[in-house]
CSV table of C-alpha atoms and ligand atoms in Angstrom, one decimal:
chain,number,residue,atom,x,y,z
L,185,UNK,CA,4.8,15.8,56.1
L,186,UNK,CA,2.3,15.2,58.9
L,187,UNK,CA,-0.2,18.0,59.2
L,188,UNK,CA,-1.0,19.1,62.7
L,189,UNK,CA,-4.6,20.1,63.2
L,190,UNK,CA,-5.8,21.9,66.3
L,191,UNK,CA,-9.4,21.0,67.4
L,192,UNK,CA,-10.9,23.5,69.7
L,193,UNK,CA,-13.7,22.7,72.2
L,194,UNK,CA,-14.9,24.5,75.3
L,195,UNK,CA,-18.6,24.1,76.1
L,196,UNK,CA,-20.8,21.1,76.7
L,197,UNK,CA,-22.4,20.9,73.2
L,198,UNK,CA,-19.0,20.9,71.5
L,199,UNK,CA,-17.8,17.6,72.9
L,200,UNK,CA,-20.3,15.3,71.0
L,201,UNK,CA,-19.1,17.0,67.8
L,202,UNK,CA,-15.3,16.8,68.3
L,203,UNK,CA,-15.4,13.2,69.4
L,204,UNK,CA,-16.3,11.6,66.0
L,205,UNK,CA,-14.3,14.2,64.1
L,206,UNK,CA,-11.1,13.5,66.1
L,207,UNK,CA,-11.7,9.7,65.9
L,208,UNK,CA,-12.0,9.9,62.1
L,209,UNK,CA,-8.8,12.1,61.7
L,210,UNK,CA,-6.9,9.9,64.1
L,211,UNK,CA,-7.1,7.0,61.6
L,212,UNK,CA,-5.1,9.0,59.1
L,213,UNK,CA,-1.3,9.1,59.6
L,214,UNK,CA,-1.1,12.2,57.5
L,215,UNK,CA,-2.7,14.2,60.2
L,216,UNK,CA,-1.9,14.8,63.8
L,217,UNK,CA,-4.7,15.8,66.1
L,218,UNK,CA,-4.4,18.2,69.1
L,219,UNK,CA,-7.3,19.1,71.3
L,220,UNK,CA,-7.3,22.4,73.0
L,221,UNK,CA,-10.0,22.9,75.7
L,222,UNK,CA,-10.8,26.5,76.4
L,223,UNK,CA,-12.4,25.8,79.8
L,224,UNK,CA,-15.6,27.8,78.9
L,225,UNK,CA,-17.4,25.0,80.8
L,226,UNK,CA,-15.5,23.7,83.7
L,227,UNK,CA,-17.8,21.7,86.1
L,228,UNK,CA,-17.3,18.0,85.8
L,229,UNK,CA,-21.0,17.6,84.9
L,230,UNK,CA,-20.7,20.1,82.0
L,231,UNK,CA,-17.3,19.0,80.7
L,232,UNK,CA,-15.2,16.2,82.3
L,233,UNK,CA,-18.0,13.6,82.3
L,234,UNK,CA,-18.6,14.3,78.6
L,235,UNK,CA,-14.9,13.8,77.8
L,236,UNK,CA,-15.0,10.4,79.6
L,237,UNK,CA,-18.3,9.2,78.1
L,238,UNK,CA,-17.3,10.2,74.6
L,239,UNK,CA,-13.8,8.8,75.0
L,240,UNK,CA,-12.2,12.0,73.9
L,241,UNK,CA,-8.4,12.0,74.4
L,242,UNK,CA,-7.2,14.4,77.1
L,243,UNK,CA,-6.6,18.0,75.8
L,244,UNK,CA,-3.0,18.9,75.2
L,245,UNK,CA,-3.7,22.4,76.4
L,246,UNK,CA,-6.4,23.6,78.9
L,247,UNK,CA,-6.9,27.3,78.9
L,248,UNK,CA,-9.1,27.4,82.0
L,249,UNK,CA,-10.9,30.6,81.0
L,250,UNK,CA,-14.1,30.0,83.1
L,251,UNK,CA,-17.2,32.2,83.0
L,252,UNK,CA,-17.6,35.9,82.4
L,253,UNK,CA,-19.5,38.4,80.3
L,254,UNK,CA,-19.5,37.6,76.6
L,255,UNK,CA,-16.7,40.1,76.0
L,256,UNK,CA,-14.7,39.0,78.9
L,257,UNK,CA,-15.0,35.3,78.1
L,258,UNK,CA,-14.3,35.7,74.4
L,259,UNK,CA,-11.4,38.0,75.0
L,260,UNK,CA,-9.9,35.8,77.6
L,261,UNK,CA,-10.0,32.8,75.3
L,262,UNK,CA,-8.3,34.8,72.5
L,263,UNK,CA,-5.6,36.1,74.9
L,264,UNK,CA,-4.8,32.6,76.2
L,265,UNK,CA,-5.1,30.9,72.8
L,266,UNK,CA,-2.8,33.1,70.8
L,267,UNK,CA,0.5,32.0,72.3
L,268,UNK,CA,-0.6,28.3,72.2
L,269,UNK,CA,-1.4,28.5,68.5
L,270,UNK,CA,1.9,30.3,67.8
L,271,UNK,CA,3.7,27.5,69.7
L,272,UNK,CA,1.8,24.6,68.0
L,273,UNK,CA,1.9,26.2,64.5
L,274,UNK,CA,-0.9,24.0,63.2
L,275,UNK,CA,-1.8,23.6,59.5
L,276,UNK,CA,-5.5,24.3,60.4
L,277,UNK,CA,-7.8,25.1,63.3
L,278,UNK,CA,-11.1,23.2,63.6
L,279,UNK,CA,-13.9,25.0,65.5
L,280,UNK,CA,-17.3,23.5,66.0
L,281,UNK,CA,-20.8,24.9,66.7
L,282,UNK,CA,-21.6,28.4,67.8
L,283,UNK,CA,-20.4,29.1,71.3
L,284,UNK,CA,-18.0,31.8,72.4
L,285,UNK,CA,-15.1,29.4,72.2
L,286,UNK,CA,-15.9,28.9,68.5
L,287,UNK,CA,-15.7,32.5,67.4
L,288,UNK,CA,-12.7,33.3,69.7
L,289,UNK,CA,-10.8,30.4,68.1
L,290,UNK,CA,-11.7,31.4,64.6
L,291,UNK,CA,-10.6,35.0,65.2
L,292,UNK,CA,-7.3,34.1,66.7
L,293,UNK,CA,-6.4,31.5,64.1
L,294,UNK,CA,-7.4,33.5,61.1
L,295,UNK,CA,-5.3,36.5,62.2
L,296,UNK,CA,-2.3,34.2,62.5
L,297,UNK,CA,-2.9,33.2,58.9
L,298,UNK,CA,-4.0,29.7,59.9
L,299,UNK,CA,-6.8,28.1,57.8
L,300,UNK,CA,-10.1,27.9,59.8
L,301,UNK,CA,-12.4,24.9,59.4
L,302,UNK,CA,-15.9,25.4,60.8
L,303,UNK,CA,-18.0,22.3,61.5
L,304,UNK,CA,-21.7,23.1,61.7
L,305,UNK,CA,-21.4,26.1,59.5
L,306,UNK,CA,-24.2,28.0,57.9
L,307,UNK,CA,-27.0,27.6,60.5
L,308,UNK,CA,-29.0,30.8,60.9
L,309,UNK,CA,-31.9,31.7,63.2
L,310,UNK,CA,-31.9,35.2,61.7
L,311,UNK,CA,-32.3,36.4,65.2
L,312,UNK,CA,-29.3,38.6,66.2
L,313,UNK,CA,-30.4,38.9,69.8
L,314,UNK,CA,-29.1,35.4,70.2
L,315,UNK,CA,-25.4,35.5,71.1
L,316,UNK,CA,-24.9,32.2,69.1
L,317,UNK,CA,-26.2,33.9,65.9
L,318,UNK,CA,-23.4,36.5,66.1
L,319,UNK,CA,-20.9,33.8,66.8
L,320,UNK,CA,-22.1,31.8,63.7
L,321,UNK,CA,-22.0,34.7,61.3
L,322,UNK,CA,-18.6,36.0,62.4
L,323,UNK,CA,-17.1,32.5,62.4
L,324,UNK,CA,-18.4,31.6,59.0
L,325,UNK,CA,-17.3,35.0,57.5
L,326,UNK,CA,-13.6,34.2,58.4
L,327,UNK,CA,-13.6,30.4,57.9
L,328,UNK,CA,-11.9,28.8,54.9
L,329,UNK,CA,-13.7,25.5,54.9
L,330,UNK,CA,-17.4,25.3,55.8
L,331,UNK,CA,-18.7,21.9,56.8
L,332,UNK,CA,-22.5,22.0,56.9
L,333,UNK,CA,-25.0,19.7,58.7
L,334,UNK,CA,-28.1,20.3,56.6
L,335,UNK,CA,-29.1,21.8,53.3
L,336,UNK,CA,-30.1,25.2,54.8
L,337,UNK,CA,-26.5,25.7,55.8
L,338,UNK,CA,-25.3,25.8,52.2
L,339,UNK,CA,-28.2,28.0,51.1
L,340,UNK,CA,-27.5,30.5,53.9
L,341,UNK,CA,-23.8,30.6,53.2
L,342,UNK,CA,-24.3,31.1,49.4
L,343,UNK,CA,-26.7,34.0,50.2
L,344,UNK,CA,-24.0,35.6,52.3
L,345,UNK,CA,-21.6,35.5,49.4
L,346,UNK,CA,-19.5,32.4,50.3
L,347,UNK,CA,-18.0,30.5,47.4
L,348,UNK,CA,-19.6,27.1,46.8
L,349,UNK,CA,-16.2,25.5,46.6
L,350,UNK,CA,-15.6,26.3,50.3
L,351,UNK,CA,-18.8,24.5,51.4
L,352,UNK,CA,-19.1,20.7,52.0
L,353,UNK,CA,-22.3,19.1,53.1
L,354,UNK,CA,-21.0,16.4,55.5
L,355,UNK,CA,-24.0,15.7,57.7
L,356,UNK,CA,-24.3,15.9,61.4
L,357,UNK,CA,-21.4,15.0,63.8
L,358,UNK,CA,-23.7,15.0,66.8
L,359,UNK,CA,-25.7,12.2,65.2
L,360,UNK,CA,-22.4,10.2,64.8
L,361,UNK,CA,-22.0,10.3,68.6
L,362,UNK,CA,-25.6,9.5,69.2
L,363,UNK,CA,-25.6,6.4,67.0
L,364,UNK,CA,-22.3,5.3,68.4
L,365,UNK,CA,-23.4,5.5,72.0
L,366,UNK,CA,-27.1,4.9,72.0
L,367,UNK,CA,-26.9,1.2,72.8
L,368,UNK,CA,-24.7,1.9,75.9
L,369,UNK,CA,-26.9,4.9,76.9
L,370,UNK,CA,-30.0,2.7,76.8
L,371,UNK,CA,-28.3,0.4,79.4
L,372,UNK,CA,-27.9,3.3,81.8
L,373,UNK,CA,-29.6,2.9,85.2
L,374,UNK,CA,-30.3,6.6,85.5
L,375,UNK,CA,-34.0,6.1,86.0
L,376,UNK,CA,-33.5,3.6,88.8
L,377,UNK,CA,-30.8,5.9,90.4
L,378,UNK,CA,-33.1,8.9,90.3
L,379,UNK,CA,-36.2,6.9,91.2
L,380,UNK,CA,-38.1,7.8,88.1
L,381,UNK,CA,-40.8,5.3,88.1
L,382,UNK,CA,-43.4,6.6,85.7
L,383,UNK,CA,-43.5,4.8,82.3
L,384,UNK,CA,-44.5,8.1,80.6
L,385,UNK,CA,-42.7,11.3,81.4
L,386,UNK,CA,-41.4,14.4,79.7
L,387,UNK,CA,-38.0,16.0,79.7
L,388,UNK,CA,-37.2,19.8,80.0
L,389,UNK,CA,-34.1,21.8,79.3
L,390,UNK,CA,-33.8,25.6,79.3
L,391,UNK,CA,-30.8,27.8,79.3
L,392,UNK,CA,-31.1,30.5,76.6
L,393,UNK,CA,-30.6,34.0,78.0
L,394,UNK,CA,-33.8,35.2,76.3
L,395,UNK,CA,-35.8,32.5,78.2
L,396,UNK,CA,-34.1,32.4,81.6
L,397,UNK,CA,-32.4,35.7,82.3
L,398,UNK,CA,-35.7,37.6,82.9
L,399,UNK,CA,-37.7,36.3,85.9
L,400,UNK,CA,-40.9,37.3,84.1
L,401,UNK,CA,-40.2,35.2,81.0
L,402,UNK,CA,-39.0,32.3,83.0
L,403,UNK,CA,-42.1,32.4,85.2
L,404,UNK,CA,-44.4,32.4,82.2
L,405,UNK,CA,-42.6,29.4,80.7
L,406,UNK,CA,-42.7,27.6,84.0
L,407,UNK,CA,-46.5,28.3,84.3
L,408,UNK,CA,-47.0,26.6,80.9
L,409,UNK,CA,-44.9,23.7,82.0
L,410,UNK,CA,-46.9,23.4,85.2
L,411,UNK,CA,-50.1,23.0,83.2
L,412,UNK,CA,-48.4,20.4,80.9
L,413,UNK,CA,-47.1,18.6,84.1
L,414,UNK,CA,-50.8,17.8,84.9
L,415,UNK,CA,-50.8,15.5,81.8
L,416,UNK,CA,-47.2,14.4,82.0
L,417,UNK,CA,-44.7,14.4,84.9
L,418,UNK,CA,-41.7,16.4,83.9
L,419,UNK,CA,-38.0,15.9,84.7
L,420,UNK,CA,-35.7,18.9,84.3
L,421,UNK,CA,-31.9,18.6,84.5
L,422,UNK,CA,-31.1,22.2,85.3
L,423,UNK,CA,-28.3,24.1,83.6
L,424,UNK,CA,-26.3,26.1,86.2
L,425,UNK,CA,-27.3,29.4,84.6
L,426,UNK,CA,-31.0,28.4,84.9
L,427,UNK,CA,-30.7,27.1,88.5
L,428,UNK,CA,-29.4,30.5,89.6
L,429,UNK,CA,-32.3,32.3,87.8
L,430,UNK,CA,-34.9,30.0,89.3
L,431,UNK,CA,-33.6,30.7,92.8
L,432,UNK,CA,-33.1,34.4,92.5
L,433,UNK,CA,-36.5,34.8,90.8
L,434,UNK,CA,-38.2,32.8,93.6
L,435,UNK,CA,-40.1,30.9,90.9
L,436,UNK,CA,-42.6,28.3,92.1
L,437,UNK,CA,-42.7,24.9,90.4
L,438,UNK,CA,-45.5,22.4,90.2
L,439,UNK,CA,-44.8,19.3,92.4
L,440,UNK,CA,-45.0,17.3,89.2
L,441,UNK,CA,-41.9,19.0,87.8
L,442,UNK,CA,-38.7,17.6,89.3
L,443,UNK,CA,-35.4,19.4,89.1
L,444,UNK,CA,-32.3,17.3,88.5
L,445,UNK,CA,-28.6,18.1,88.4
L,446,UNK,CA,-27.1,18.2,84.9
L,447,UNK,CA,-26.9,14.7,83.5
L,448,UNK,CA,-23.9,13.0,81.9
L,449,UNK,CA,-24.1,12.3,78.1
L,450,UNK,CA,-25.2,8.7,78.5
L,451,UNK,CA,-27.8,9.5,81.1
L,452,UNK,CA,-29.2,12.3,79.2
L,453,UNK,CA,-29.4,10.3,76.0
L,454,UNK,CA,-31.2,7.6,77.9
L,455,UNK,CA,-33.7,10.1,79.3
L,456,UNK,CA,-34.3,11.6,75.8
L,457,UNK,CA,-34.9,8.2,74.2
L,458,UNK,CA,-37.4,7.2,76.9
L,459,UNK,CA,-39.3,10.5,77.0
L,460,UNK,CA,-42.8,10.9,75.7
L,461,UNK,CA,-42.0,14.5,74.8
L,462,UNK,CA,-39.1,17.0,75.2
L,463,UNK,CA,-39.5,20.7,75.9
L,464,UNK,CA,-36.3,22.6,75.2
L,465,UNK,CA,-34.6,25.7,73.9
L,466,UNK,CA,-31.3,23.8,73.0
L,467,UNK,CA,-30.1,23.5,69.4
L,468,UNK,CA,-28.6,20.0,69.8
L,469,UNK,CA,-31.6,18.5,71.5
L,470,UNK,CA,-33.8,19.5,68.5
L,471,UNK,CA,-31.4,17.3,66.4
L,472,UNK,CA,-31.1,14.4,68.8
L,473,UNK,CA,-34.9,14.2,69.4
L,474,UNK,CA,-35.4,14.1,65.6
L,475,UNK,CA,-33.1,11.1,65.2
L,476,UNK,CA,-34.7,9.4,68.2
L,477,UNK,CA,-38.2,10.1,66.8
L,478,UNK,CA,-39.3,11.7,70.1
L,479,UNK,CA,-41.7,14.6,70.0
L,480,UNK,CA,-39.9,17.9,70.7
L,481,UNK,CA,-41.4,21.3,71.4
L,482,UNK,CA,-38.8,24.0,71.0
L,483,UNK,CA,-39.6,26.9,73.3
L,484,UNK,CA,-38.4,29.6,70.9
L,485,UNK,CA,-39.8,31.6,68.0
L,486,UNK,CA,-37.2,30.4,65.5
L,487,UNK,CA,-34.8,27.6,64.9
L,488,UNK,CA,-31.5,27.6,63.0
L,489,UNK,CA,-32.1,23.9,62.4
L,490,UNK,CA,-35.1,23.8,60.0
L,491,UNK,CA,-34.4,20.2,59.0
L,492,UNK,CA,-35.6,19.1,62.4
L,493,UNK,CA,-39.0,20.5,61.5
L,494,UNK,CA,-39.1,19.6,57.8
L,495,UNK,CA,-38.0,16.0,58.4
L,496,UNK,CA,-38.2,15.4,62.1
L,497,UNK,CA,-40.4,15.6,65.2
L,498,UNK,CA,-39.5,19.2,66.2
L,499,UNK,CA,-42.2,21.9,66.4
L,500,UNK,CA,-41.7,25.6,67.4
L,501,UNK,CA,-43.9,26.4,70.4
L,502,UNK,CA,-42.9,30.0,71.0
L,503,UNK,CA,-42.3,31.3,74.5
L,504,UNK,CA,-45.7,32.6,75.7
L,505,UNK,CA,-47.9,30.5,78.0
L,506,UNK,CA,-50.7,30.4,75.3
L,507,UNK,CA,-48.4,29.4,72.4
L,508,UNK,CA,-46.7,26.6,74.4
L,509,UNK,CA,-50.0,25.1,75.6
L,510,UNK,CA,-51.5,25.4,72.1
L,511,UNK,CA,-48.5,23.6,70.7
L,512,UNK,CA,-48.7,20.9,73.4
L,513,UNK,CA,-52.4,20.2,72.8
L,514,UNK,CA,-51.6,19.9,69.1
L,515,UNK,CA,-49.0,17.2,69.5
L,516,UNK,CA,-50.0,15.6,72.9
L,517,UNK,CA,-51.9,12.6,71.5
L,518,UNK,CA,-50.4,12.4,68.1
L,519,UNK,CA,-47.5,10.3,66.8
L,520,UNK,CA,-45.4,12.6,64.7
L,521,UNK,CA,-44.1,10.9,61.6
L,522,UNK,CA,-40.3,11.4,61.4
L,523,UNK,CA,-37.8,11.0,58.7
L,524,UNK,CA,-34.1,11.2,59.3
L,525,UNK,CA,-32.6,14.3,57.5
L,526,UNK,CA,-30.1,13.6,54.7
L,527,UNK,CA,-26.6,12.5,55.8
L,528,UNK,CA,-27.6,12.2,59.5
L,529,UNK,CA,-26.4,8.6,59.2
L,530,UNK,CA,-23.5,8.4,61.6
L,531,UNK,CA,-20.8,8.9,58.9
L,532,UNK,CA,-20.3,12.6,59.2
L,533,UNK,CA,-16.9,12.2,60.8
L,534,UNK,CA,-15.7,10.2,57.8
L,535,UNK,CA,-17.0,12.9,55.4
L,536,UNK,CA,-15.3,15.6,57.4
L,537,UNK,CA,-12.1,13.7,57.2
L,538,UNK,CA,-12.5,13.4,53.4
L,539,UNK,CA,-13.3,17.1,53.1
L,540,UNK,CA,-10.2,18.0,55.1
L,541,UNK,CA,-7.9,15.8,52.9
L,542,UNK,CA,-9.3,17.4,49.8
L,543,UNK,CA,-9.0,20.9,51.3
L,544,UNK,CA,-5.3,20.5,52.1
L,545,UNK,CA,-4.5,18.7,48.8
L,546,UNK,CA,-6.0,21.6,46.9
L,547,UNK,CA,-4.0,24.1,48.9
L,548,UNK,CA,-0.9,22.1,48.3
L,549,UNK,CA,-1.6,22.0,44.5
L,550,UNK,CA,-2.3,25.7,44.5
L,551,UNK,CA,1.1,26.3,46.3
L,552,UNK,CA,3.0,24.1,43.8
L,553,UNK,CA,1.3,25.8,40.8
L,554,UNK,CA,2.3,29.2,42.2
L,555,UNK,CA,6.0,28.2,42.5
L,556,UNK,CA,6.1,26.4,39.2
R,185,LIG,C1,-23.1,28.2,76.4
R,185,LIG,C2,-23.3,28.6,74.9
R,185,LIG,C3,-24.6,28.1,74.4
R,185,LIG,C4,-24.7,26.6,74.6
R,185,LIG,C5,-24.5,26.4,76.1
R,185,LIG,C6,-24.7,24.9,76.4
R,185,LIG,C7,-22.2,30.8,74.3
R,185,LIG,C8,-22.5,32.2,73.9
R,185,LIG,N1,-23.3,30.1,74.8
R,185,LIG,O1,-24.1,28.9,77.1
R,185,LIG,O2,-24.6,28.4,73.0
R,185,LIG,O3,-25.9,26.2,74.1
R,185,LIG,O4,-23.2,26.8,76.5
R,185,LIG,O5,-24.6,24.8,77.8
R,185,LIG,O6,-21.1,30.3,74.2
R,185,LIG,N2,-21.6,27.6,84.6
R,185,LIG,C9,-21.3,26.8,85.6
R,185,LIG,N3,-20.5,25.7,85.3
R,185,LIG,C10,-20.0,25.5,84.1
R,185,LIG,C11,-20.3,26.4,83.1
R,185,LIG,C12,-21.1,27.5,83.3
R,185,LIG,O7,-21.7,26.9,86.7
R,185,LIG,O8,-19.2,24.5,83.9
R,185,LIG,C13,-22.5,28.8,84.9
R,185,LIG,C14,-21.8,30.1,85.2
R,185,LIG,O9,-22.5,30.7,86.2
R,185,LIG,C15,-21.9,30.8,83.9
R,185,LIG,C16,-23.2,30.3,83.3
R,185,LIG,O10,-23.3,29.0,83.7
R,185,LIG,O11,-21.9,32.2,84.1
R,185,LIG,C17,-23.3,30.4,81.8
R,185,LIG,O12,-22.2,29.7,81.2
R,185,LIG,P1,-21.7,30.3,79.8
R,185,LIG,O13,-20.6,29.4,79.3
R,185,LIG,O14,-21.4,31.7,79.9
R,185,LIG,O15,-22.9,30.1,78.8
R,185,LIG,P2,-24.0,29.0,78.7
R,185,LIG,O16,-25.3,29.5,79.2
R,185,LIG,O17,-23.6,27.7,79.3
């Protein structure tokens, strides 16, 4: 019998993970794939343009939850998702990443007795002030199949008491999307469109609450970036959360830092690939820059993605003006030698599919044995 799988997505960084996963499952007639979009992100620049660029099939259900406090947003996703999961009665719910949609989906599905599959399981920053860390820990605790992107994921899950049999090292779905679309992204005319003429430039992204919600912290980071901009003109596609904070905080920017609207997937990938260096607090960009071999300073004190430092071009720069400038001087004129982390080879979707088949076969065998 065909097994129906619900794939849940809601926020910008989810889409590049569900695209290769859905494509790999779609090949298999034993599974039927249904996408549910929570609507956590709703602007075309944060959601619709990604669905188009990544050729993701239209969601069967759109929950349109929108923004809110963490409790409001998570609760609203849960409230709206429950009747849909009851109606669809899937054999499994696949959640990806660490956003509020991820934990909300895992909670609703597991309480309905539906197996939960978490792609990008086991990442830990060990910093519980990050909302994503809470989402990761809760999601993993109640997931039945844990698909990990890097070795640290398995180690963390085993330390938390998870059974090794529930963990599969599949590699990085985001890298599947990158490899699939890089050639097209390199053809993007984004630089001409935005009149970016300098051959050497840097790229900035910031949206973590710890960095942007306090005007004091955001000003300090902007001060450091303004010094760096003397060496390297900076382009900054601004997340809606950060744009509001820059405006309400009255924060002054160097004329060599140019703010842009959020970019589409192809345009942003193009800008990353052409950058001399990237300054970010995003998780996914640490991974993408590693695969592109572009220097990345992560403006945080920790990372849940240690493979990007161990193998890649990522370095932790902290969030104080001094630490950021010190890290910049350290890498400015150096080529960082990068290796690609294990299994970041563009085939994670296929391995997720194989893990899903095995998971459901084992459940079937277990059920038969029980009834024998
Ligand atoms: C969320 C994720 C974060 C991820 C990020 C990528 C959580 C806890 N956080 O953070 O892990 O890295 O997405 O962007 O799930 N807004 C818009 N248009 C939109 C979406 C949001 O204007 O389409 C504005 C709203 O003012 C909203 C704010 O951005 O209040 C923050 O959005 P929200 O979804 O709460 O969290 P992000 O900061 O995007």
